[in-house]
């Protein structure tokens, strides 16, 4: 019970910090590019209007950056304190990308940021523009390393476990860097940041239109943001499709939870809209299987026939496994090398995981006793069963199921809001073309309301990715439970409260300064 | 005579910081935040558990024991 509470609190703290950090990062990344586009117009046309426009959005960028900067470091504090088993176990694989990111960010921030903010009239126009573009690209390169580290946790490759050090050691840097999950995640996340910044620019500009102020500034800002946002959103959707494809191959349980799908069929449908039956509880599968079987998975379900099969395998009749199918195994699937495989039941994987853990214990004992033969034997067993290592920590098969309602609703909220933003960008471009942007109050209000919606959308995406992969910190290799340190629950609870207070103050400070600057307007 | 490169870089930053308006408030927020993070949170609430072991072998042994016991 104490452990469960420590796990929940540590997860809550990590989630709180990461989600707070993610309030700031996307706007910084996306706005950097929009500012660079505006400044490019300034350099090309020599029209002072664009300089004034770019400078205003730079102020918004600076406020957001100042409040958000270094909040991500708190996550690194937590690795050492709350997740020390994990941070040791991942070895240099996690450390190397984070170190590259840290060094890169430092040099970037101390040089090009300074030119961007202090360099007006001190360096040439072109040098200033180059700095602005370098800041924009620098922010996405920073994101790249973080996402590579995260992708490795979702799809661990390019490493070998060393039982002497209890660490996963990097043996193929390029395999980690070019992991299909990492590349997809990078494109999906960065273009998502572009969409967020575009919606924020459209929303703030619409506020000026609503107030009948800064007409030209607002219309031109909206024009750039709507086109940039729509192009980015198309890439978000394309990479989201790629994400689903990879999740189906590497994390099928996450996909099953995203769809709230317990039992599947050939030609698997996709849920376009649904409400889950709250009485369908997977933990009953082992304790009261009859009650479990009697409950339908959905109260309301509008599905597209064969949609999921088409999405994840580009074929109409593919079998996409549901939660129970994955637990029971026995279905056939095509592995990463294109070979047909029969899925192993979770109980079988649990046995192999226990063997892997016992082999590690045997290895340790043999090493202490100086028994070379024993070491060899244990190592061979460990290597053979290492792909199932994490299953050794699983107590019962249903423990590998993430929280279905949270994953399901987050996924569908994200998708529905994604659809809404296509309409928003399309409508904005249409109104701009027809020179109607200033006319409709309802549009201005819709655009302003879209700002919180775009943040809900991106946070929902993060929840799908991170809650959906539970109970793993490293897919199939390490569970969240086994990743924990021996820190006390009360210490974690104290810091959770402290973070909550600190973050609330920071957010209030950001919003206060932001509203003040927006109120003054670009003319100030 | 033209100033040296170091002096020009110094003046660039010095004048930049001096002419800040909104930036001053933002820097104050950044410094308070860094103070809380690195001088309060990190030393008092976020001690690295494995730092209590001095050698790599001890750290590895501790983690292996945790993993085996977790089983």
Short mmCIF file of C-alpha atoms in Angstrom, two decimals, chain A:
data_model
loop_
_atom_site.label_atom_id
_atom_site.label_comp_id
_atom_site.label_asym_id
_atom_site.label_seq_id
_atom_site.Cartn_x
_atom_site.Cartn_y
_atom_site.Cartn_z
CA UNK A 1 0.00 0.00 0.00
CA UNK A 2 2.84 2.33 0.93
CA UNK A 3 4.61 1.42 -2.30
CA UNK A 4 1.47 2.01 -4.34
CA UNK A 5 1.11 5.39 -2.75
CA UNK A 6 4.77 6.24 -3.40
CA UNK A 7 4.37 5.16 -7.02
CA UNK A 8 1.21 7.20 -7.48
CA UNK A 9 2.72 10.28 -5.87
CA UNK A 10 5.94 10.00 -7.86
CA UNK A 11 3.96 9.62 -11.06
CA UNK A 12 1.71 12.53 -10.10
CA UNK A 13 4.73 14.71 -9.44
CA UNK A 14 6.38 13.77 -12.72
CA UNK A 15 3.15 14.31 -14.65
CA UNK A 16 2.52 17.66 -12.96
CA UNK A 17 6.03 18.90 -13.76
CA UNK A 18 6.09 17.58 -17.32
CA UNK A 19 2.65 18.96 -18.14
CA UNK A 20 3.53 22.34 -16.65
CA UNK A 21 6.79 22.40 -18.61
CA UNK A 22 4.81 21.50 -21.71
CA UNK A 23 2.62 24.57 -21.30
CA UNK A 24 5.60 26.73 -22.28
CA UNK A 25 7.80 24.71 -24.60
CA UNK A 26 5.42 24.42 -27.56
CA UNK A 27 4.72 28.13 -27.76
CA UNK A 28 8.44 28.90 -27.60
CA UNK A 29 9.16 26.45 -30.41
CA UNK A 30 6.26 27.48 -32.63
CA UNK A 31 6.41 31.22 -32.07
CA UNK A 32 10.12 31.25 -32.90
CA UNK A 33 9.29 30.21 -36.46
CA UNK A 34 6.38 32.62 -36.86
CA UNK A 35 8.61 35.49 -35.69
CA UNK A 36 11.34 34.38 -38.09
CA UNK A 37 8.84 34.42 -40.98
CA UNK A 38 7.68 37.92 -40.01
CA UNK A 39 11.24 39.19 -39.73
CA UNK A 40 12.04 37.66 -43.12
CA UNK A 41 9.23 39.80 -44.56
CA UNK A 42 10.83 42.81 -42.87
CA UNK A 43 14.27 42.12 -44.33
CA UNK A 44 12.85 41.42 -47.80
CA UNK A 45 10.47 44.39 -47.98
CA UNK A 46 12.21 46.84 -45.64
CA UNK A 47 8.71 47.66 -44.37
CA UNK A 48 8.96 48.86 -40.75
CA UNK A 49 5.50 47.39 -40.11
CA UNK A 50 6.98 43.88 -40.10
CA UNK A 51 9.74 44.92 -37.70
CA UNK A 52 7.15 46.26 -35.27
CA UNK A 53 5.05 43.12 -35.70
CA UNK A 54 7.99 40.76 -35.18
CA UNK A 55 9.10 42.75 -32.12
CA UNK A 56 5.68 42.45 -30.49
CA UNK A 57 5.57 38.67 -30.93
CA UNK A 58 9.15 38.54 -29.65
CA UNK A 59 7.89 40.09 -26.41
CA UNK A 60 5.29 37.32 -26.08
CA UNK A 61 8.03 34.81 -26.90
CA UNK A 62 10.34 36.30 -24.23
CA UNK A 63 7.67 36.19 -21.49
CA UNK A 64 6.80 32.61 -22.30
CA UNK A 65 10.45 31.63 -22.48
CA UNK A 66 11.37 33.33 -19.20
CA UNK A 67 8.60 31.64 -17.24
CA UNK A 68 9.13 28.25 -18.81
CA UNK A 69 12.92 28.13 -18.90
CA UNK A 70 14.51 25.60 -16.55
CA UNK A 71 11.18 24.12 -15.41
CA UNK A 72 12.25 20.97 -17.26
CA UNK A 73 15.33 20.69 -15.03
CA UNK A 74 12.98 19.76 -12.17
CA UNK A 75 12.27 16.55 -14.08
CA UNK A 76 15.96 15.75 -13.92
CA UNK A 77 15.96 16.32 -10.15
CA UNK A 78 13.17 13.76 -9.91
CA UNK A 79 15.10 11.15 -11.89
CA UNK A 80 17.81 11.07 -9.23
CA UNK A 81 15.52 11.26 -6.21
CA UNK A 82 12.31 9.44 -7.05
CA UNK A 83 13.42 7.25 -9.94
CA UNK A 84 17.01 6.32 -9.09
CA UNK A 85 16.66 2.68 -10.18
CA UNK A 86 15.41 3.88 -13.53
CA UNK A 87 18.03 6.57 -14.02
CA UNK A 88 20.83 4.13 -13.21
CA UNK A 89 19.32 1.33 -15.31
CA UNK A 90 19.00 3.46 -18.49
CA UNK A 91 22.68 4.32 -18.26
CA UNK A 92 24.17 6.63 -20.86
CA UNK A 93 21.31 6.15 -23.30
CA UNK A 94 19.14 8.65 -21.52
CA UNK A 95 22.02 10.76 -20.23
CA UNK A 96 23.74 11.37 -23.58
CA UNK A 97 20.82 13.00 -25.43
CA UNK A 98 19.94 15.08 -22.35
CA UNK A 99 23.56 16.25 -22.02
CA UNK A 100 23.69 17.20 -25.72
CA UNK A 101 20.43 19.09 -25.26
CA UNK A 102 21.74 20.92 -22.18
CA UNK A 103 25.01 22.02 -23.81
CA UNK A 104 23.26 23.00 -27.01
CA UNK A 105 20.61 25.01 -25.20
CA UNK A 106 23.25 26.87 -23.16
CA UNK A 107 25.25 28.02 -26.19
CA UNK A 108 22.15 28.82 -28.14
CA UNK A 109 20.57 30.84 -25.39
CA UNK A 110 23.67 32.81 -24.49
CA UNK A 111 24.52 33.83 -28.05
CA UNK A 112 21.68 33.88 -30.57
CA UNK A 113 19.01 34.82 -28.03
CA UNK A 114 21.12 37.82 -27.06
CA UNK A 115 21.47 38.92 -30.70
CA UNK A 116 17.76 38.38 -31.25
CA UNK A 117 16.79 40.61 -28.33
CA UNK A 118 19.70 43.06 -27.98
CA UNK A 119 20.88 43.12 -31.57
CA UNK A 120 18.32 45.38 -33.28
CA UNK A 121 20.33 48.25 -34.83
CA UNK A 122 23.59 46.74 -33.54
CA UNK A 123 24.12 43.98 -36.07
CA UNK A 124 23.11 44.03 -39.73
CA UNK A 125 19.51 43.17 -40.63
CA UNK A 126 20.61 39.93 -42.23
CA UNK A 127 22.73 38.90 -39.24
CA UNK A 128 19.78 39.60 -36.97
CA UNK A 129 17.47 37.57 -39.16
CA UNK A 130 19.96 34.71 -39.21
CA UNK A 131 20.04 34.75 -35.39
CA UNK A 132 16.25 34.64 -35.23
CA UNK A 133 16.14 31.65 -37.56
CA UNK A 134 18.94 29.96 -35.59
CA UNK A 135 17.00 30.43 -32.36
CA UNK A 136 13.95 28.91 -34.04
CA UNK A 137 15.87 25.91 -35.37
CA UNK A 138 17.82 25.63 -32.13
CA UNK A 139 14.64 25.16 -30.13
CA UNK A 140 13.54 22.26 -32.32
CA UNK A 141 16.99 20.69 -32.14
CA UNK A 142 16.74 20.88 -28.36
CA UNK A 143 13.37 19.14 -28.59
CA UNK A 144 14.86 16.49 -30.87
CA UNK A 145 17.23 15.16 -28.19
CA UNK A 146 14.54 15.05 -25.52
CA UNK A 147 12.23 13.20 -27.89
CA UNK A 148 14.96 10.74 -28.86
CA UNK A 149 15.38 9.90 -25.17
CA UNK A 150 11.62 9.56 -24.73
CA UNK A 151 11.25 7.44 -27.88
CA UNK A 152 13.90 5.04 -26.63
CA UNK A 153 11.79 4.42 -23.53
CA UNK A 154 8.82 3.57 -25.77
CA UNK A 155 10.90 1.42 -28.12
CA UNK A 156 14.25 0.46 -26.57
CA UNK A 157 16.86 -0.35 -29.22
CA UNK A 158 20.60 0.03 -29.82
CA UNK A 159 21.58 -1.08 -26.33
CA UNK A 160 22.88 -4.09 -24.41
CA UNK A 161 22.29 -4.82 -20.75
CA UNK A 162 25.46 -5.14 -18.68
CA UNK A 163 24.76 -7.30 -15.58
CA UNK A 164 27.98 -6.09 -13.91
CA UNK A 165 26.88 -2.47 -13.87
CA UNK A 166 23.10 -3.08 -14.05
CA UNK A 167 22.99 -0.56 -16.86
CA UNK A 168 21.83 -0.59 -20.45
CA UNK A 169 24.82 0.45 -22.49
CA UNK A 170 24.56 2.15 -25.84
CA UNK A 171 25.96 -0.04 -28.62
CA UNK A 172 24.38 1.69 -31.61
CA UNK A 173 23.99 5.46 -31.30
CA UNK A 174 22.50 5.79 -34.81
CA UNK A 175 19.90 3.12 -34.18
CA UNK A 176 18.70 5.16 -31.19
CA UNK A 177 18.83 8.49 -33.03
CA UNK A 178 17.12 7.20 -36.17
CA UNK A 179 14.54 5.06 -34.40
CA UNK A 180 11.29 5.27 -36.39
CA UNK A 181 9.44 6.10 -33.17
CA UNK A 182 11.85 8.99 -32.46
CA UNK A 183 11.60 10.44 -35.96
CA UNK A 184 7.84 10.23 -36.00
CA UNK A 185 7.52 11.62 -32.50
CA UNK A 186 9.82 14.50 -33.42
CA UNK A 187 7.84 15.50 -36.50
CA UNK A 188 4.50 15.07 -34.71
CA UNK A 189 5.56 17.06 -31.67
CA UNK A 190 7.31 19.91 -33.45
CA UNK A 191 4.50 20.48 -35.95
CA UNK A 192 2.09 20.31 -33.02
CA UNK A 193 4.09 23.20 -31.49
CA UNK A 194 3.65 25.14 -34.74
CA UNK A 195 -0.10 24.59 -34.55
CA UNK A 196 -0.21 25.80 -30.93
CA UNK A 197 1.71 28.98 -31.73
CA UNK A 198 -0.49 29.60 -34.77
CA UNK A 199 -3.67 29.29 -32.70
CA UNK A 200 -2.20 31.60 -30.02
CA UNK A 201 -1.28 34.22 -32.66
CA UNK A 202 -4.75 33.98 -34.25
CA UNK A 203 -6.42 34.18 -30.83
CA UNK A 204 -4.47 37.20 -29.57
CA UNK A 205 -4.83 38.98 -32.91
CA UNK A 206 -8.57 38.31 -32.85
CA UNK A 207 -8.75 39.98 -29.46
CA UNK A 208 -7.43 43.16 -31.12
CA UNK A 209 -10.01 42.81 -33.88
CA UNK A 210 -12.74 42.34 -31.27
CA UNK A 211 -11.56 45.54 -29.59
CA UNK A 212 -11.27 47.24 -32.98
CA UNK A 213 -7.58 47.94 -32.43
CA UNK A 214 -4.43 47.26 -34.44
CA UNK A 215 -6.42 46.18 -37.47
CA UNK A 216 -3.57 45.75 -39.94
CA UNK A 217 -1.24 44.16 -37.39
CA UNK A 218 -3.92 41.66 -36.42
CA UNK A 219 -5.00 40.76 -39.97
CA UNK A 220 -1.46 40.23 -41.23
CA UNK A 221 -0.48 38.21 -38.15
CA UNK A 222 -3.58 36.06 -38.64
CA UNK A 223 -2.75 35.55 -42.31
CA UNK A 224 0.72 34.18 -41.55
CA UNK A 225 -0.45 32.08 -38.60
CA UNK A 226 -3.42 30.52 -40.39
CA UNK A 227 -1.41 29.34 -43.40
CA UNK A 228 1.51 28.20 -41.22
CA UNK A 229 -0.93 26.51 -38.86
CA UNK A 230 -2.86 24.68 -41.57
CA UNK A 231 0.30 23.35 -43.26
CA UNK A 232 1.62 22.26 -39.85
CA UNK A 233 -1.66 20.60 -38.92
CA UNK A 234 -1.63 18.55 -42.14
CA UNK A 235 1.83 17.30 -41.15
CA UNK A 236 0.58 16.65 -37.59
CA UNK A 237 -2.19 14.43 -39.00
CA UNK A 238 0.19 12.64 -41.35
CA UNK A 239 2.72 12.00 -38.56
CA UNK A 240 -0.11 11.06 -36.19
CA UNK A 241 -1.07 8.36 -38.66
CA UNK A 242 2.58 7.23 -38.65
CA UNK A 243 2.52 7.25 -34.85
CA UNK A 244 -0.52 4.96 -34.74
CA UNK A 245 1.22 2.64 -37.21
CA UNK A 246 4.29 2.37 -34.98
CA UNK A 247 2.28 2.11 -31.76
CA UNK A 248 0.40 -0.84 -33.27
CA UNK A 249 3.69 -2.61 -33.97
CA UNK A 250 5.65 -1.74 -30.82
CA UNK A 251 3.04 -0.94 -28.15
CA UNK A 252 -0.16 -2.82 -29.09
CA UNK A 253 -1.58 -2.54 -25.58
CA UNK A 254 -1.42 1.25 -25.78
CA UNK A 255 -3.38 1.17 -29.04
CA UNK A 256 -5.98 -1.20 -27.56
CA UNK A 257 -6.43 1.20 -24.60
CA UNK A 258 -6.65 4.21 -26.95
CA UNK A 259 -9.57 2.46 -28.64
CA UNK A 260 -11.09 1.00 -25.44
CA UNK A 261 -11.00 -2.30 -27.30
CA UNK A 262 -11.14 -5.41 -25.12
CA UNK A 263 -11.82 -8.13 -27.69
CA UNK A 264 -11.00 -7.63 -31.34
CA UNK A 265 -11.89 -9.09 -34.73
CA UNK A 266 -10.49 -9.44 -38.25
CA UNK A 267 -11.12 -6.15 -40.02
CA UNK A 268 -10.98 -4.15 -36.80
CA UNK A 269 -13.22 -1.05 -36.65
CA UNK A 270 -12.04 2.30 -35.30
CA UNK A 271 -14.08 4.23 -32.74
CA UNK A 272 -14.89 7.67 -34.13
CA UNK A 273 -16.87 8.63 -31.05
CA UNK A 274 -17.66 6.61 -27.98
CA UNK A 275 -18.52 6.59 -24.31
CA UNK A 276 -16.97 3.77 -22.32
CA UNK A 277 -18.99 1.58 -20.00
CA UNK A 278 -17.58 2.47 -16.55
CA UNK A 279 -18.54 -1.00 -15.25
CA UNK A 280 -16.22 -2.76 -17.69
CA UNK A 281 -13.24 -3.29 -15.45
CA UNK A 282 -10.31 -5.33 -16.72
CA UNK A 283 -9.16 -6.27 -13.19
CA UNK A 284 -12.37 -8.34 -12.93
CA UNK A 285 -11.10 -10.59 -15.72
CA UNK A 286 -9.27 -12.64 -13.08
CA UNK A 287 -11.52 -12.15 -10.04
CA UNK A 288 -15.03 -12.26 -11.51
CA UNK A 289 -14.77 -13.22 -15.15
CA UNK A 290 -18.53 -13.73 -15.59
CA UNK A 291 -19.40 -10.21 -14.37
CA UNK A 292 -16.61 -8.89 -16.57
CA UNK A 293 -17.85 -10.76 -19.66
CA UNK A 294 -21.42 -9.52 -19.19
CA UNK A 295 -20.44 -5.87 -19.41
CA UNK A 296 -20.29 -4.29 -22.87
CA UNK A 297 -17.20 -2.12 -23.46
CA UNK A 298 -19.12 0.97 -24.66
CA UNK A 299 -22.33 2.75 -23.70
CA UNK A 300 -22.24 4.61 -27.01
CA UNK A 301 -20.01 3.65 -29.91
CA UNK A 302 -19.89 5.13 -33.39
CA UNK A 303 -17.32 3.14 -35.33
CA UNK A 304 -15.87 3.13 -38.82
CA UNK A 305 -15.80 -0.50 -40.04
CA UNK A 306 -12.27 -1.86 -40.67
CA UNK A 307 -10.89 1.60 -39.93
CA UNK A 308 -8.29 0.50 -37.38
CA UNK A 309 -7.01 -2.29 -39.63
CA UNK A 310 -6.57 0.20 -42.42
CA UNK A 311 -4.90 2.72 -40.13
CA UNK A 312 -2.31 0.41 -38.62
CA UNK A 313 -1.58 -2.01 -41.45
CA UNK A 314 -2.94 -0.31 -44.59
CA UNK A 315 -5.10 -3.42 -45.14
CA UNK A 316 -8.82 -3.88 -44.52
CA UNK A 317 -8.74 -7.36 -42.99
CA UNK A 318 -5.85 -7.17 -40.56
CA UNK A 319 -6.48 -8.34 -37.02
CA UNK A 320 -5.57 -5.60 -34.54
CA UNK A 321 -5.49 -7.18 -31.06
CA UNK A 322 -7.61 -5.93 -28.18
CA UNK A 323 -6.67 -5.94 -24.50
CA UNK A 324 -7.80 -9.52 -23.81
CA UNK A 325 -6.22 -10.77 -27.03
CA UNK A 326 -2.86 -9.33 -25.99
CA UNK A 327 -3.16 -10.85 -22.51
CA UNK A 328 -4.07 -14.28 -23.90
CA UNK A 329 -1.75 -14.18 -26.93
CA UNK A 330 -2.04 -16.78 -29.69
CA UNK A 331 -2.87 -14.43 -32.57
CA UNK A 332 -0.46 -13.96 -35.46
CA UNK A 333 1.25 -10.69 -36.28
CA UNK A 334 4.08 -9.41 -38.47
CA UNK A 335 7.14 -8.38 -36.47
CA UNK A 336 9.53 -5.51 -37.18
CA UNK A 337 11.57 -7.68 -39.58
CA UNK A 338 8.51 -8.62 -41.61
CA UNK A 339 8.26 -12.18 -40.23
CA UNK A 340 5.01 -13.74 -39.13
CA UNK A 341 4.97 -14.46 -35.40
CA UNK A 342 2.51 -15.90 -32.90
CA UNK A 343 1.90 -13.54 -29.97
CA UNK A 344 3.11 -14.93 -26.66
CA UNK A 345 0.60 -14.97 -23.78
CA UNK A 346 1.44 -12.51 -21.01
CA UNK A 347 1.72 -15.37 -18.50
CA UNK A 348 4.45 -16.88 -20.66
CA UNK A 349 6.27 -13.58 -20.82
CA UNK A 350 5.94 -13.25 -17.03
CA UNK A 351 7.67 -16.64 -16.64
CA UNK A 352 10.47 -15.55 -18.94
CA UNK A 353 10.75 -12.25 -17.08
CA UNK A 354 11.11 -14.13 -13.77
CA UNK A 355 13.82 -16.29 -15.34
CA UNK A 356 15.63 -13.14 -16.50
CA UNK A 357 15.51 -11.66 -13.00
CA UNK A 358 16.60 -14.94 -11.40
CA UNK A 359 19.47 -15.13 -13.90
CA UNK A 360 20.58 -11.67 -12.81
CA UNK A 361 20.55 -12.85 -9.17
CA UNK A 362 22.44 -16.02 -10.17
CA UNK A 363 24.98 -13.96 -12.08
CA UNK A 364 25.58 -11.76 -9.05
CA UNK A 365 26.06 -14.75 -6.76
CA UNK A 366 28.39 -16.52 -9.22
CA UNK A 367 30.41 -13.32 -9.59
CA UNK A 368 30.81 -12.97 -5.83
CA UNK A 369 31.83 -16.64 -5.58
CA UNK A 370 34.29 -16.32 -8.49
CA UNK A 371 32.36 -19.02 -10.37
CA UNK A 372 33.10 -18.29 -14.06
CA UNK A 373 31.03 -21.19 -15.37
CA UNK A 374 28.04 -20.12 -13.29
CA UNK A 375 28.42 -16.59 -14.58
CA UNK A 376 28.42 -17.77 -18.21
CA UNK A 377 25.33 -19.88 -17.66
CA UNK A 378 23.45 -17.09 -15.91
CA UNK A 379 24.46 -14.56 -18.55
CA UNK A 380 23.27 -16.80 -21.35
CA UNK A 381 19.88 -17.25 -19.66
CA UNK A 382 19.64 -13.55 -18.95
CA UNK A 383 20.35 -12.61 -22.57
CA UNK A 384 17.85 -15.12 -23.88
CA UNK A 385 15.09 -13.77 -21.66
CA UNK A 386 16.05 -10.11 -21.51
CA UNK A 387 13.34 -8.96 -24.00
CA UNK A 388 10.86 -10.04 -21.26
CA UNK A 389 12.85 -8.65 -18.31
CA UNK A 390 10.16 -6.20 -17.20
CA UNK A 391 7.50 -8.92 -17.09
CA UNK A 392 9.39 -10.36 -14.13
CA UNK A 393 8.01 -7.49 -12.05
CA UNK A 394 4.40 -8.09 -13.13
CA UNK A 395 2.22 -9.83 -10.55
CA UNK A 396 -0.80 -10.67 -12.71
CA UNK A 397 -1.43 -10.37 -16.46
CA UNK A 398 -3.96 -7.54 -16.18
CA UNK A 399 -1.25 -5.39 -14.56
CA UNK A 400 0.08 -4.66 -18.06
CA UNK A 401 -3.12 -2.79 -18.96
CA UNK A 402 -2.88 1.00 -18.66
CA UNK A 403 -5.75 3.14 -17.40
CA UNK A 404 -8.22 2.59 -20.23
CA UNK A 405 -10.64 5.52 -19.65
CA UNK A 406 -7.85 8.11 -19.34
CA UNK A 407 -6.07 6.82 -22.45
CA UNK A 408 -9.29 6.42 -24.47
CA UNK A 409 -10.78 9.83 -23.68
CA UNK A 410 -7.45 11.68 -24.02
CA UNK A 411 -6.94 10.14 -27.44
CA UNK A 412 -10.41 11.00 -28.66
CA UNK A 413 -10.30 14.53 -27.23
CA UNK A 414 -7.01 15.05 -29.06
CA UNK A 415 -8.43 13.76 -32.36
CA UNK A 416 -11.70 15.71 -32.10
CA UNK A 417 -9.86 18.94 -31.27
CA UNK A 418 -7.45 18.26 -34.14
CA UNK A 419 -10.49 18.14 -36.45
CA UNK A 420 -11.77 21.38 -34.95
CA UNK A 421 -8.47 23.15 -35.68
CA UNK A 422 -8.62 22.13 -39.35
CA UNK A 423 -11.98 23.88 -39.51
CA UNK A 424 -10.62 26.88 -37.62
CA UNK A 425 -7.62 27.34 -39.92
CA UNK A 426 -9.74 26.73 -43.01
CA UNK A 427 -12.35 29.23 -41.87
CA UNK A 428 -9.68 31.80 -40.97
CA UNK A 429 -8.06 31.53 -44.40
CA UNK A 430 -11.48 31.79 -46.07
CA UNK A 431 -12.46 34.91 -44.08
CA UNK A 432 -9.09 36.48 -44.78
CA UNK A 433 -9.39 35.85 -48.52
CA UNK A 434 -12.87 37.39 -48.52
CA UNK A 435 -11.62 40.29 -46.37
CA UNK A 436 -14.17 39.44 -43.70
CA UNK A 437 -11.78 38.92 -40.79
CA UNK A 438 -12.80 42.09 -39.02
CA UNK A 439 -16.55 41.64 -39.47
CA UNK A 440 -17.70 38.71 -37.32
CA UNK A 441 -17.56 38.96 -33.54
CA UNK A 442 -18.37 35.27 -33.17
CA UNK A 443 -15.22 34.42 -35.11
CA UNK A 444 -13.08 36.59 -32.84
CA UNK A 445 -14.56 34.93 -29.76
CA UNK A 446 -14.12 31.46 -31.31
CA UNK A 447 -10.46 32.22 -32.03
CA UNK A 448 -9.85 33.43 -28.46
CA UNK A 449 -11.57 30.37 -26.96
CA UNK A 450 -9.40 28.18 -29.20
CA UNK A 451 -6.28 29.15 -27.21
CA UNK A 452 -7.14 27.01 -24.14
CA UNK A 453 -8.50 24.31 -26.45
CA UNK A 454 -5.20 23.94 -28.27
CA UNK A 455 -3.44 23.48 -24.94
CA UNK A 456 -5.98 20.85 -23.89
CA UNK A 457 -5.34 19.10 -27.20
CA UNK A 458 -1.57 18.96 -26.78
CA UNK A 459 -1.76 17.90 -23.12
CA UNK A 460 -4.20 15.16 -24.09
CA UNK A 461 -1.65 13.95 -26.65
CA UNK A 462 1.00 13.79 -23.96
CA UNK A 463 -1.35 11.83 -21.69
CA UNK A 464 -2.05 9.29 -24.47
CA UNK A 465 1.65 8.78 -25.00
CA UNK A 466 2.67 8.53 -21.35
CA UNK A 467 -0.33 7.06 -19.54
CA UNK A 468 -0.94 4.69 -22.45
CA UNK A 469 2.47 3.08 -22.04
CA UNK A 470 2.01 2.24 -18.39
CA UNK A 471 3.05 0.16 -16.49
CA UNK A 472 6.34 0.56 -18.36
CA UNK A 473 8.97 3.21 -17.93
CA UNK A 474 10.99 1.28 -20.53
CA UNK A 475 8.71 -0.77 -22.75
CA UNK A 476 8.78 -4.47 -21.71
CA UNK A 477 12.06 -3.96 -19.82
CA UNK A 478 11.30 -1.98 -16.67
CA UNK A 479 8.07 -1.19 -14.86
CA UNK A 480 7.30 2.08 -13.08
CA UNK A 481 7.19 0.18 -9.80
CA UNK A 482 10.68 -1.23 -10.27
CA UNK A 483 12.00 2.19 -11.31
CA UNK A 484 11.33 3.80 -7.93
CA UNK A 485 13.85 4.88 -5.31
CA UNK A 486 13.54 4.28 -1.60
CA UNK A 487 12.38 7.86 -0.98
CA UNK A 488 9.49 8.31 1.46
CA UNK A 489 5.96 9.08 0.30
CA UNK A 490 5.74 12.06 2.64
CA UNK A 491 8.79 13.70 1.03
CA UNK A 492 7.29 13.26 -2.40
CA UNK A 493 3.93 14.58 -1.19
CA UNK A 494 5.64 17.67 0.26
CA UNK A 495 7.37 18.44 -3.02
CA UNK A 496 4.19 17.78 -5.01
CA UNK A 497 2.48 20.49 -2.93
CA UNK A 498 5.49 22.81 -3.27
CA UNK A 499 5.54 22.36 -7.04
CA UNK A 500 1.86 22.98 -7.27
CA UNK A 501 2.24 26.28 -5.41
CA UNK A 502 5.38 27.31 -7.33
CA UNK A 503 3.88 26.45 -10.70
CA UNK A 504 0.64 28.25 -9.90
CA UNK A 505 2.58 31.40 -8.96
CA UNK A 506 4.68 31.17 -12.13
CA UNK A 507 1.62 30.67 -14.30
CA UNK A 508 -0.15 33.59 -12.64
CA UNK A 509 2.96 35.74 -13.20
CA UNK A 510 3.10 34.73 -16.86
CA UNK A 511 -0.55 35.45 -17.48
CA UNK A 512 -0.41 38.80 -15.65
CA UNK A 513 2.61 40.03 -17.62
CA UNK A 514 1.24 38.59 -20.84
CA UNK A 515 -2.13 40.28 -20.49
CA UNK A 516 -0.43 43.56 -19.64
CA UNK A 517 1.76 43.41 -22.76
CA UNK A 518 -1.17 42.38 -24.97
CA UNK A 519 -3.29 45.19 -23.55
CA UNK A 520 -0.58 47.74 -24.37
CA UNK A 521 -0.36 46.31 -27.87
CA UNK A 522 2.34 46.35 -30.52
CA UNK A 523 2.37 50.13 -30.60
CA UNK A 524 3.75 50.36 -27.04
#
